[in-house]
Amino acid sequence: MIWNENKECMSRDQIEALQSARLVKVVNHVYHNVEYYRKKMQDLGLEPGDIKGIEDLDKLPYTTYADLRDTYPFGLAAMPRSELVRVHASSGTTGKPKVAVYTRRDIDIWSECVARCLAMAGLTKDDIIQVGYGYGLFTGGLGAHYGAEELGAMVLPMSAGNTQKLIDMMIDCDVTAIACTPSYLLHVAEDLEKMGLVDKIKLKAAICGAEPWTDEMRDQMESRLHIKAFDIYGLTEMMGPGVACDCEHHAGLHIWEDHFLPEIIDPNTLKQLPKGSDGELVLTSLTKEGMPLIRYRTKDLTSIKYDKCECGRTMARIQRFKGRSDDMLIIKGVNVFPSQVEAALLTIEGTTPHYMLVVDRVDNSDTLEVQVEMTDAANAGDAASKEKLAKTIHDKLRQAIGLNAKISLMEPNGLEHFDGKSKHTTDKRKLY
């Protein structure tokens, strides 16, 4: 089902004309309402009148995570406080999170985008959708919730954490679709199988996001639960879930180009690359009022296809992500930077700056092991002192990154020491 055919099936000329008009409008909006952007543009000798359309996009400055951190919390807000109705923030960052603010119109547009994604999964107002994403500052729960209501479906706002109750409600309420992380859905599948209840569910579709996942995971979900699984993509900085989603052909994630202008750049030279090239995905908000971002560097490495999809939609498709241009890891839906771990370790006596994060996926759930090199003095201690050190590290990291990690204490020089750029991550999940 296509939710908004007039937009989702526009010709390429129509899409680009709309993008150009909206880009000109949003550049004017941030120039006159966000001092931070105005200074950035003035430093480049730019005025709003220099931007005539998408052909001038590469003249504009980039926005990065550092810009959001430096302007925390509301320094990039483009509307007065009285017009802002919602705040969300990213998960798993140490110190100050990445904050996004929304006007009432922003919430309406977000709901529309998520409704398009749900419709792409074949859902209608006759469906009952269970939302298994977390509610609160994280965008997942409320994003999926408002999108499902926009679709006209019945919503069960379950969140995560009580799988038995989720299963009970799934069966009792004849739930037909679920929105959650892929790893959590496989956990639900395991519990359903153990209880012999797979044949009791009415589930037909799952909309999964917030963490990377593979085609093998999709195959498991679909075969074990007899459903169709769809990949939804989003980021707090742009809006939340619903920036893009795949259709039944799974040939890439359709990005809603009437609201988000994508481009691919070389992460080293920062130059735009030709269509079809592999590089870093950069997004510009075209319709957001509260906090539109200009040329936001997502750090996600991919390419974009612009040909018409078999489903009939003409919106461009983001191809499978090939990795990231930074060292961020996404573990159980939480963003983790090695620098967070390093900052925590530096406060703990008995550790050195040498460490390694080892991420794996066991029984469809992410695991994190942190290997930490001890000082000579700590290594000379007895078993009890080392156990106490490991617990201190565990508790500090739990506070810093919001995850429980297995702590492995290494002898001095037990980890590789690098002459040049240090390597602090080993990802065994084979997600890309």
mmCIF file of N, CA and C in Angstrom, residues 61-127:
data_model
loop_
_atom_site.group_PDB
_atom_site.id
_atom_site.type_symbol
_atom_site.label_atom_id
_atom_site.label_comp_id
_atom_site.label_asym_id
_atom_site.label_seq_id
_atom_site.Cartn_x
_atom_site.Cartn_y
_atom_site.Cartn_z
ATOM 1 N N PRO A 61 27.633 25.138 4.598
ATOM 2 C CA PRO A 61 28.514 24.473 5.568
ATOM 3 C C PRO A 61 27.900 23.170 6.072
ATOM 4 N N TYR A 62 28.766 22.266 6.528
ATOM 5 C CA TYR A 62 28.297 21.032 7.141
ATOM 6 C C TYR A 62 27.904 21.278 8.594
ATOM 7 N N THR A 63 27.056 20.383 9.111
ATOM 8 C CA THR A 63 26.746 20.337 10.535
ATOM 9 C C THR A 63 27.230 18.993 11.053
ATOM 10 N N THR A 64 27.850 18.982 12.226
ATOM 11 C CA THR A 64 28.372 17.746 12.795
ATOM 12 C C THR A 64 27.859 17.560 14.216
ATOM 13 N N TYR A 65 28.186 16.387 14.750
ATOM 14 C CA TYR A 65 27.841 16.111 16.149
ATOM 15 C C TYR A 65 28.438 17.169 17.071
ATOM 16 N N ALA A 66 29.654 17.623 16.744
ATOM 17 C CA ALA A 66 30.306 18.640 17.579
ATOM 18 C C ALA A 66 29.481 19.922 17.643
ATOM 19 N N ASP A 67 28.814 20.271 16.546
ATOM 20 C CA ASP A 67 27.976 21.469 16.536
ATOM 21 C C ASP A 67 26.798 21.314 17.493
ATOM 22 N N LEU A 68 26.212 20.120 17.533
ATOM 23 C CA LEU A 68 25.099 19.887 18.460
ATOM 24 C C LEU A 68 25.571 19.928 19.903
ATOM 25 N N ARG A 69 26.761 19.380 20.137
ATOM 26 C CA ARG A 69 27.321 19.397 21.489
ATOM 27 C C ARG A 69 27.632 20.830 21.933
ATOM 28 N N ASP A 70 28.201 21.612 21.009
ATOM 29 C CA ASP A 70 28.612 22.971 21.358
ATOM 30 C C ASP A 70 27.427 23.903 21.579
ATOM 31 N N THR A 71 26.274 23.563 21.024
ATOM 32 C CA THR A 71 25.101 24.432 21.147
ATOM 33 C C THR A 71 24.046 23.851 22.082
ATOM 34 N N TYR A 72 24.404 22.789 22.801
ATOM 35 C CA TYR A 72 23.471 22.127 23.724
ATOM 36 C C TYR A 72 22.906 23.127 24.746
ATOM 37 N N PRO A 73 21.588 23.081 25.080
ATOM 38 C CA PRO A 73 20.615 22.184 24.460
ATOM 39 C C PRO A 73 19.850 22.800 23.288
ATOM 40 N N PHE A 74 19.634 24.130 23.317
ATOM 41 C CA PHE A 74 18.713 24.726 22.351
ATOM 42 C C PHE A 74 19.369 25.757 21.431
ATOM 43 N N GLY A 75 20.689 25.699 21.300
ATOM 44 C CA GLY A 75 21.382 26.697 20.505
ATOM 45 C C GLY A 75 21.102 26.641 19.021
ATOM 46 N N LEU A 76 20.591 25.515 18.522
ATOM 47 C CA LEU A 76 20.242 25.397 17.101
ATOM 48 C C LEU A 76 18.741 25.500 16.864
ATOM 49 N N ALA A 77 17.991 25.791 17.913
ATOM 50 C CA ALA A 77 16.539 25.968 17.753
ATOM 51 C C ALA A 77 16.261 27.174 16.867
ATOM 52 N N ALA A 78 15.329 26.993 15.920
ATOM 53 C CA ALA A 78 15.027 28.048 14.950
ATOM 54 C C ALA A 78 13.658 28.674 15.171
ATOM 55 N N MET A 79 13.026 28.307 16.271
ATOM 56 C CA MET A 79 11.713 28.869 16.609
ATOM 57 C C MET A 79 11.729 29.302 18.060
ATOM 58 N N PRO A 80 10.887 30.279 18.424
ATOM 59 C CA PRO A 80 10.827 30.704 19.828
ATOM 60 C C PRO A 80 10.346 29.563 20.721
ATOM 61 N N ARG A 81 10.745 29.608 21.992
ATOM 62 C CA ARG A 81 10.410 28.537 22.932
ATOM 63 C C ARG A 81 8.901 28.273 22.986
ATOM 64 N N SER A 82 8.112 29.321 22.810
ATOM 65 C CA SER A 82 6.655 29.167 22.899
ATOM 66 C C SER A 82 6.084 28.315 21.777
ATOM 67 N N GLU A 83 6.849 28.136 20.672
ATOM 68 C CA GLU A 83 6.375 27.340 19.544
ATOM 69 C C GLU A 83 6.876 25.891 19.594
ATOM 70 N N LEU A 84 7.726 25.572 20.557
ATOM 71 C CA LEU A 84 8.299 24.227 20.644
ATOM 72 C C LEU A 84 7.469 23.375 21.594
ATOM 73 N N VAL A 85 7.099 22.169 21.135
ATOM 74 C CA VAL A 85 6.205 21.335 21.931
ATOM 75 C C VAL A 85 6.831 20.016 22.368
ATOM 76 N N ARG A 86 8.042 19.706 21.930
ATOM 77 C CA ARG A 86 8.639 18.396 22.247
ATOM 78 C C ARG A 86 10.154 18.488 22.247
ATOM 79 N N VAL A 87 10.780 17.732 23.155
ATOM 80 C CA VAL A 87 12.232 17.543 23.177
ATOM 81 C C VAL A 87 12.520 16.055 23.141
ATOM 82 N N HIS A 88 13.446 15.645 22.290
ATOM 83 C CA HIS A 88 13.968 14.275 22.322
ATOM 84 C C HIS A 88 15.486 14.353 22.386
ATOM 85 N N ALA A 89 16.115 13.258 22.745
ATOM 86 C CA ALA A 89 17.580 13.230 22.832
ATOM 87 C C ALA A 89 18.079 11.851 22.464
ATOM 88 N N SER A 90 19.307 11.803 21.982
ATOM 89 C CA SER A 90 19.908 10.544 21.555
ATOM 90 C C SER A 90 20.228 9.669 22.749
ATOM 91 N N SER A 91 20.401 8.364 22.477
ATOM 92 C CA SER A 91 20.715 7.405 23.533
ATOM 93 C C SER A 91 22.210 7.162 23.602
ATOM 94 N N GLY A 92 22.681 6.854 24.794
ATOM 95 C CA GLY A 92 24.000 6.291 24.973
ATOM 96 C C GLY A 92 25.178 7.216 24.791
ATOM 97 N N THR A 93 25.023 8.509 24.904
ATOM 98 C CA THR A 93 26.189 9.386 24.788
ATOM 99 C C THR A 93 26.603 9.844 26.173
ATOM 100 N N THR A 94 27.900 9.974 26.383
ATOM 101 C CA THR A 94 28.387 10.445 27.664
ATOM 102 C C THR A 94 28.280 11.956 27.718
ATOM 103 N N GLY A 95 28.141 12.504 28.909
ATOM 104 C CA GLY A 95 28.013 13.942 29.022
ATOM 105 C C GLY A 95 26.682 14.411 28.480
ATOM 106 N N LYS A 96 26.728 15.393 27.586
ATOM 107 C CA LYS A 96 25.506 15.993 27.060
ATOM 108 C C LYS A 96 25.026 15.233 25.816
ATOM 109 N N PRO A 97 23.758 14.835 25.763
ATOM 110 C CA PRO A 97 23.241 14.108 24.597
ATOM 111 C C PRO A 97 22.970 15.043 23.425
ATOM 112 N N LYS A 98 22.717 14.455 22.263
ATOM 113 C CA LYS A 98 22.276 15.225 21.098
ATOM 114 C C LYS A 98 20.778 15.472 21.250
ATOM 115 N N VAL A 99 20.402 16.727 21.274
ATOM 116 C CA VAL A 99 19.015 17.104 21.539
ATOM 117 C C VAL A 99 18.340 17.560 20.253
ATOM 118 N N ALA A 100 17.064 17.222 20.103
ATOM 119 C CA ALA A 100 16.241 17.711 18.996
ATOM 120 C C ALA A 100 14.966 18.305 19.575
ATOM 121 N N VAL A 101 14.509 19.413 18.991
ATOM 122 C CA VAL A 101 13.257 20.032 19.435
ATOM 123 C C VAL A 101 12.299 20.128 18.252
ATOM 124 N N TYR A 102 11.005 20.124 18.559
ATOM 125 C CA TYR A 102 9.965 19.998 17.543
ATOM 126 C C TYR A 102 8.849 21.006 17.771
ATOM 127 N N THR A 103 8.321 21.517 16.668
ATOM 128 C CA THR A 103 7.072 22.266 16.720
ATOM 129 C C THR A 103 5.920 21.281 16.507
ATOM 130 N N ARG A 104 4.711 21.784 16.650
ATOM 131 C CA ARG A 104 3.554 20.906 16.424
ATOM 132 C C ARG A 104 3.532 20.414 14.971
ATOM 133 N N ARG A 105 3.914 21.283 14.033
ATOM 134 C CA ARG A 105 3.953 20.866 12.624
ATOM 135 C C ARG A 105 5.040 19.806 12.405
ATOM 136 N N ASP A 106 6.171 19.928 13.100
ATOM 137 C CA ASP A 106 7.219 18.916 13.002
ATOM 138 C C ASP A 106 6.704 17.539 13.413
ATOM 139 N N ILE A 107 5.925 17.507 14.498
ATOM 140 C CA ILE A 107 5.363 16.233 14.972
ATOM 141 C C ILE A 107 4.412 15.663 13.926
ATOM 142 N N ASP A 108 3.617 16.542 13.299
ATOM 143 C CA ASP A 108 2.687 16.084 12.258
ATOM 144 C C ASP A 108 3.446 15.483 11.069
ATOM 145 N N ILE A 109 4.527 16.146 10.649
ATOM 146 C CA ILE A 109 5.310 15.647 9.514
ATOM 147 C C ILE A 109 5.995 14.340 9.872
ATOM 148 N N TRP A 110 6.522 14.265 11.087
ATOM 149 C CA TRP A 110 7.143 13.024 11.560
ATOM 150 C C TRP A 110 6.131 11.877 11.526
ATOM 151 N N SER A 111 4.930 12.142 12.005
ATOM 152 C CA SER A 111 3.881 11.125 12.006
ATOM 153 C C SER A 111 3.566 10.666 10.587
ATOM 154 N N GLU A 112 3.524 11.620 9.661
ATOM 155 C CA GLU A 112 3.271 11.294 8.247
ATOM 156 C C GLU A 112 4.368 10.386 7.700
ATOM 157 N N CYS A 113 5.625 10.712 8.001
ATOM 158 C CA CYS A 113 6.742 9.915 7.485
ATOM 159 C C CYS A 113 6.702 8.491 8.021
ATOM 160 N N VAL A 114 6.425 8.338 9.298
ATOM 161 C CA VAL A 114 6.353 6.989 9.876
ATOM 162 C C VAL A 114 5.147 6.240 9.321
ATOM 163 N N ALA A 115 4.024 6.944 9.117
ATOM 164 C CA ALA A 115 2.848 6.305 8.526
ATOM 165 C C ALA A 115 3.170 5.760 7.136
ATOM 166 N N ARG A 116 3.949 6.496 6.356
ATOM 167 C CA ARG A 116 4.374 5.998 5.039
ATOM 168 C C ARG A 116 5.143 4.686 5.186
ATOM 169 N N CYS A 117 6.032 4.642 6.195
ATOM 170 C CA CYS A 117 6.834 3.435 6.414
ATOM 171 C C CYS A 117 5.950 2.252 6.793
ATOM 172 N N LEU A 118 4.992 2.491 7.665
ATOM 173 C CA LEU A 118 4.096 1.414 8.094
ATOM 174 C C LEU A 118 3.233 0.928 6.936
ATOM 175 N N ALA A 119 2.778 1.869 6.120
ATOM 176 C CA ALA A 119 1.986 1.488 4.946
ATOM 177 C C ALA A 119 2.839 0.663 3.984
ATOM 178 N N MET A 120 4.134 0.998 3.887
ATOM 179 C CA MET A 120 5.040 0.260 3.018
ATOM 180 C C MET A 120 5.158 -1.195 3.476
ATOM 181 N N ALA A 121 4.928 -1.426 4.771
ATOM 182 C CA ALA A 121 4.948 -2.780 5.316
ATOM 183 C C ALA A 121 3.603 -3.470 5.166
ATOM 184 N N GLY A 122 2.671 -2.815 4.449
ATOM 185 C CA GLY A 122 1.366 -3.422 4.194
ATOM 186 C C GLY A 122 0.355 -3.195 5.288
ATOM 187 N N LEU A 123 0.628 -2.277 6.202
ATOM 188 C CA LEU A 123 -0.277 -2.062 7.333
ATOM 189 C C LEU A 123 -1.318 -1.004 6.999
ATOM 190 N N THR A 124 -2.480 -1.118 7.628
ATOM 191 C CA THR A 124 -3.601 -0.209 7.400
ATOM 192 C C THR A 124 -4.253 0.143 8.737
ATOM 193 N N LYS A 125 -5.352 0.892 8.664
ATOM 194 C CA LYS A 125 -6.084 1.268 9.874
ATOM 195 C C LYS A 125 -6.736 0.058 10.549
ATOM 196 N N ASP A 126 -6.792 -1.060 9.860
ATOM 197 C CA ASP A 126 -7.391 -2.266 10.448
ATOM 198 C C ASP A 126 -6.403 -3.071 11.281
ATOM 199 N N ASP A 127 -5.131 -2.623 11.331
ATOM 200 C CA ASP A 127 -4.116 -3.379 12.061
ATOM 201 C C ASP A 127 -4.014 -2.935 13.511
#
